Amino acid sequence: MQRSSSFFWQADDASSQGDSESLGLDFDDNANGIEYETPLSETTFLIPPRLVNYEPQSRTIIKRPPILTGRQVAVVQSSIRFQVVVWYVGEVDVRCGTVPMRFRVTLFWNEEKEKNRENNKASNGNGKVSKPFTWEMEGRQKASLKEMAISTIRQIDVPPLSILNAVSYEEIGQPDVSVVSERKKLMRWSCMYSAVLMQDNMRVDNFPHDQHDLVLKVGILAHRNPGKTWDRDKWVLQLATEKDSHGSTRVPYGLLVDQVSIPGFHYKKDSLGFRFIPTRFGSANQKADTCLEVKLTVFRDSGHYDKNIMPLMILLNIVAITCLPRH
């Protein structure tokens, strides 16, 4: 007695094998000891197969279709979000191509929940950390949860910030680490810096009407290789959002405070720009990483030169020209 059975897929052993391998999945042909009826060659079936209790003389084993979970369909990427607030800009040195600057960098990230459950020794029954515990930085890459600053209760990884174009810098005070949201595992790290920043392409061809781009570059350089703590393929760099800052600043990802004045230069209000650019670090074989570029365009105050220096220079030129025919 001949039976007919059907499938949603074609009974092609070779193509099934190729599809399974391309998806990185491995299926046991006969994991449960169940045999399927031999389908007709080059036939597309429409309904599930019926089981048979006899062994055909020649059979083709049908591969089970892969079942993709949500984790296999799309990899959820984590992110490190930046907020930069500039508090002070000093005198621009166009000869040396440097400018002193004081700024606060704040990083936001969501700690991995699996790691929390393993290392959280200070949690009570509902997963919240009981008081009086506080986070304290240990170096640039670790923060420890301590009880009355006596013993370490819990330790987490902190993104190690790097100032890419700093000639020299110093930290003002201690970096601050806090939990913004226990439910979302939202962490916040913040530190104030005073730095001398190196500037590229400072030209004075149009002096005294020249303009310059004052640039601050910050990023995460350490442990960004595949499989490391801050793998660049998993932890992408982004700007902070309102959900991170909770309205602490007018612009969630940073700003230039209103009272900042730059000696000899002026700038347009709300002209501080933020963008991510490729870094020039690492080997050529690695995937290019990015860093945050904070840019402020400044214009030289030319009023003093236009009113005092330029008229005098014009007068001297006229005198020199009138003296030439006499000689």
Coordinates of N, CA and C in Angstrom, one line a residue, residues 72-174:
Q72 N 19.1 34.0 18.1 CA 19.7 33.7 16.9 C 19.3 34.6 15.7
V73 N 18.1 35.1 15.8 CA 17.7 36.0 14.7 C 18.4 37.3 14.7
A74 N 18.5 37.9 15.9 CA 19.2 39.2 16.0 C 20.0 39.3 17.2
V75 N 21.2 39.8 17.1 CA 22.1 39.9 18.3 C 21.8 41.3 18.9
V76 N 21.4 41.4 20.1 CA 21.1 42.7 20.7 C 22.5 43.3 21.2
Q77 N 22.7 44.5 20.7 CA 24.0 45.2 21.0 C 23.8 46.1 22.2
S78 N 24.8 46.0 23.1 CA 24.9 47.0 24.2 C 25.6 48.2 23.7
S79 N 25.5 49.3 24.5 CA 26.1 50.5 24.1 C 26.7 51.2 25.3
I80 N 27.7 52.1 25.0 CA 28.3 53.0 26.0 C 28.0 54.4 25.5
R81 N 27.2 55.1 26.4 CA 26.7 56.4 26.0 C 27.5 57.5 26.6
F82 N 27.8 58.6 25.8 CA 28.7 59.6 26.3 C 27.9 60.9 26.5
Q83 N 28.3 61.6 27.6 CA 27.9 63.0 27.8 C 29.1 63.8 28.2
V84 N 29.3 65.0 27.5 CA 30.5 65.8 27.7 C 30.0 67.2 27.9
V85 N 30.4 67.8 29.1 CA 30.0 69.2 29.4 C 31.3 70.0 29.6
V86 N 31.5 71.0 28.8 CA 32.7 71.8 28.8 C 32.5 73.0 29.7
W87 N 33.4 73.2 30.7 CA 33.3 74.2 31.7 C 34.2 75.4 31.5
Y88 N 35.3 75.1 30.8 CA 36.3 76.2 30.7 C 37.1 76.0 29.4
V89 N 37.4 77.1 28.7 CA 38.3 77.0 27.6 C 39.3 78.2 27.7
G90 N 40.6 77.9 27.8 CA 41.6 78.9 28.0 C 42.1 79.5 26.8
E91 N 43.3 80.2 26.8 CA 43.8 80.9 25.7 C 44.3 80.0 24.6
V92 N 43.9 80.3 23.4 CA 44.3 79.4 22.3 C 45.7 79.8 21.8
D93 N 46.6 78.8 21.8 CA 47.9 79.0 21.3 C 48.1 78.5 19.9
V94 N 47.9 79.4 18.9 CA 48.0 78.9 17.6 C 49.4 78.6 17.1
R95 N 50.4 79.1 17.8 CA 51.8 78.8 17.5 C 52.1 77.3 17.8
C96 N 51.7 76.9 19.0 CA 52.0 75.5 19.4 C 50.8 74.6 19.1
G97 N 49.7 75.1 18.7 CA 48.6 74.3 18.3 C 47.9 73.6 19.5
T98 N 47.8 74.3 20.7 CA 47.2 73.7 21.9 C 46.2 74.6 22.5
V99 N 45.4 74.1 23.3 CA 44.4 74.9 24.0 C 44.1 74.2 25.4
P100 N 44.1 74.9 26.5 CA 43.7 74.3 27.8 C 42.2 74.2 27.9
M101 N 41.7 73.2 28.5 CA 40.2 73.0 28.6 C 39.9 72.2 29.8
R102 N 38.7 72.5 30.4 CA 38.2 71.8 31.6 C 36.9 71.3 31.2
F103 N 36.6 70.0 31.4 CA 35.4 69.4 31.0 C 35.1 68.2 31.9
R104 N 33.8 67.8 31.9 CA 33.3 66.6 32.6 C 32.8 65.6 31.6
V105 N 33.3 64.4 31.7 CA 32.8 63.3 30.8 C 32.0 62.3 31.7
T106 N 30.8 62.0 31.2 CA 30.0 61.0 31.9 C 29.6 59.9 31.0
L107 N 29.8 58.7 31.5 CA 29.5 57.5 30.7 C 28.3 56.8 31.3
F108 N 27.4 56.3 30.4 CA 26.3 55.5 30.8 C 26.3 54.1 30.1
W109 N 26.0 53.1 30.9 CA 25.9 51.8 30.2 C 25.0 50.9 31.1
N110 N 24.5 49.8 30.5 CA 23.7 48.8 31.2 C 24.5 47.6 31.5
E111 N 24.7 47.3 32.8 CA 25.5 46.2 33.2 C 24.8 44.9 32.8
E112 N 25.6 43.9 32.4 CA 25.0 42.6 32.0 C 24.4 41.9 33.2
K113 N 23.1 41.5 33.0 CA 22.4 40.9 34.1 C 22.9 39.6 34.6
E114 N 23.4 38.8 33.6 CA 24.0 37.5 34.0 C 25.2 37.7 34.9
K115 N 26.0 38.7 34.6 CA 27.2 38.9 35.5 C 26.8 39.4 36.8
N116 N 25.7 40.2 36.9 CA 25.2 40.8 38.1 C 24.8 39.6 39.1
R117 N 24.1 38.7 38.6 CA 23.6 37.6 39.4 C 24.7 36.8 40.0
E118 N 25.8 36.7 39.2 CA 26.9 35.9 39.7 C 27.7 36.6 40.8
N119 N 27.9 37.9 40.6 CA 28.8 38.7 41.5 C 28.1 39.5 42.6
N120 N 26.8 39.6 42.5 CA 26.1 40.4 43.5 C 26.0 39.7 44.8
K121 N 26.9 40.1 45.7 CA 26.9 39.5 47.1 C 26.2 40.4 48.1
A122 N 25.9 41.6 47.6 CA 25.3 42.6 48.6 C 23.8 42.8 48.3
S123 N 23.2 41.9 47.5 CA 21.8 42.1 47.2 C 20.9 41.4 48.2
N124 N 19.7 42.0 48.4 CA 18.7 41.3 49.3 C 17.8 40.5 48.4
G125 N 16.7 40.1 48.9 CA 15.8 39.2 48.2 C 15.3 39.8 46.9
N126 N 15.0 41.0 46.8 CA 14.4 41.6 45.6 C 15.4 42.2 44.6
G127 N 16.7 41.9 44.8 CA 17.7 42.3 43.9 C 18.3 43.6 44.1
K128 N 17.9 44.4 45.1 CA 18.4 45.7 45.3 C 19.5 45.7 46.4
V129 N 20.4 46.6 46.2 CA 21.6 46.7 47.1 C 21.2 47.5 48.3
S130 N 21.4 46.9 49.5 CA 21.0 47.6 50.7 C 22.0 48.6 51.1
K131 N 21.6 49.6 51.8 CA 22.5 50.7 52.3 C 23.1 50.3 53.6
P132 N 24.2 50.8 54.0 CA 25.0 52.0 53.3 C 26.2 51.5 52.5
F133 N 26.0 51.2 51.3 CA 27.0 50.8 50.4 C 27.3 51.9 49.4
T134 N 28.5 52.0 48.9 CA 28.9 53.1 47.9 C 29.9 52.5 46.9
W135 N 29.9 53.1 45.7 CA 30.8 52.6 44.7 C 32.0 53.5 44.7
E136 N 33.2 52.9 44.6 CA 34.5 53.6 44.6 C 35.3 53.0 43.5
M137 N 36.0 54.0 42.8 CA 36.9 53.6 41.7 C 38.2 53.0 42.2
E138 N 38.6 52.0 41.5 CA 40.0 51.4 41.8 C 40.7 51.4 40.5
G139 N 41.5 52.4 40.3 CA 42.2 52.6 39.0 C 41.2 53.2 38.0
R140 N 41.4 52.9 36.7 CA 40.6 53.4 35.6 C 39.6 52.5 35.1
Q141 N 39.6 51.2 35.5 CA 38.8 50.2 34.8 C 37.9 49.4 35.7
K142 N 38.0 49.6 37.0 CA 37.2 48.9 38.0 C 36.5 49.8 39.0
A143 N 35.3 49.4 39.4 CA 34.6 50.1 40.5 C 34.1 49.1 41.5
S144 N 34.3 49.3 42.8 CA 34.0 48.4 43.8 C 32.9 48.9 44.7
L145 N 31.9 48.0 45.0 CA 30.9 48.4 45.9 C 31.3 48.0 47.3
K146 N 31.5 49.0 48.2 CA 32.0 48.8 49.5 C 31.1 49.2 50.6
E147 N 31.2 48.6 51.7 CA 30.4 48.9 52.9 C 31.2 49.7 53.8
M148 N 30.8 51.0 54.0 CA 31.4 51.9 54.9 C 32.9 52.0 54.5
A149 N 33.3 51.8 53.2 CA 34.7 51.9 52.7 C 35.6 51.0 53.5
I150 N 35.1 49.8 53.9 CA 35.9 48.9 54.6 C 36.3 47.7 53.8
S151 N 35.3 47.0 53.2 CA 35.5 45.8 52.5 C 34.7 45.9 51.2
T152 N 35.3 45.2 50.2 CA 34.6 45.2 48.9 C 33.5 44.1 48.9
I153 N 32.3 44.6 48.5 CA 31.1 43.8 48.5 C 30.9 43.2 47.1
R154 N 31.1 44.0 46.1 CA 30.9 43.7 44.7 C 31.7 44.5 43.8
Q155 N 32.1 43.9 42.7 CA 33.0 44.6 41.7 C 32.4 44.5 40.3
I156 N 32.5 45.7 39.6 CA 32.0 45.7 38.2 C 33.1 46.3 37.3
D157 N 33.0 46.0 36.0 CA 33.9 46.6 35.0 C 33.4 48.0 34.7
V158 N 34.3 48.9 34.5 CA 34.0 50.3 34.1 C 34.7 50.6 32.8
P159 N 34.0 51.2 31.8 CA 34.7 51.5 30.6 C 35.9 52.4 30.8
P160 N 37.1 52.0 30.4 CA 38.3 52.9 30.7 C 38.4 54.0 29.6
L161 N 38.0 55.2 30.1 CA 38.0 56.4 29.1 C 39.4 56.8 28.8
S162 N 39.6 57.2 27.5 CA 40.9 57.7 27.0 C 40.6 59.1 26.3
I163 N 41.5 60.0 26.6 CA 41.5 61.3 26.0 C 42.5 61.3 24.9
L164 N 42.1 61.2 23.6 CA 43.0 60.8 22.5 C 43.9 62.0 22.1
N165 N 43.5 63.2 22.3 CA 44.4 64.3 21.8 C 44.9 65.2 23.0
A166 N 45.1 64.5 24.1 CA 45.6 65.3 25.3 C 47.1 65.3 25.3
V167 N 47.7 66.4 25.5 CA 49.1 66.5 25.7 C 49.4 66.2 27.1
S168 N 48.6 66.7 28.0 CA 48.7 66.4 29.5 C 47.3 66.6 30.1
Y169 N 47.0 65.9 31.1 CA 45.7 66.1 31.8 C 45.8 65.6 33.2
E170 N 44.9 66.1 34.0 CA 44.8 65.6 35.4 C 43.3 65.5 35.8
E171 N 43.0 64.6 36.7 CA 41.6 64.4 37.2 C 41.4 65.4 38.3
I172 N 40.2 66.1 38.3 CA 39.8 67.0 39.4 C 38.9 66.2 40.3
G173 N 39.3 65.9 41.5 CA 38.5 65.1 42.4 C 38.6 63.6 42.0
Q174 N 37.7 62.9 42.6 CA 37.6 61.4 42.4 C 36.5 61.1 41.4

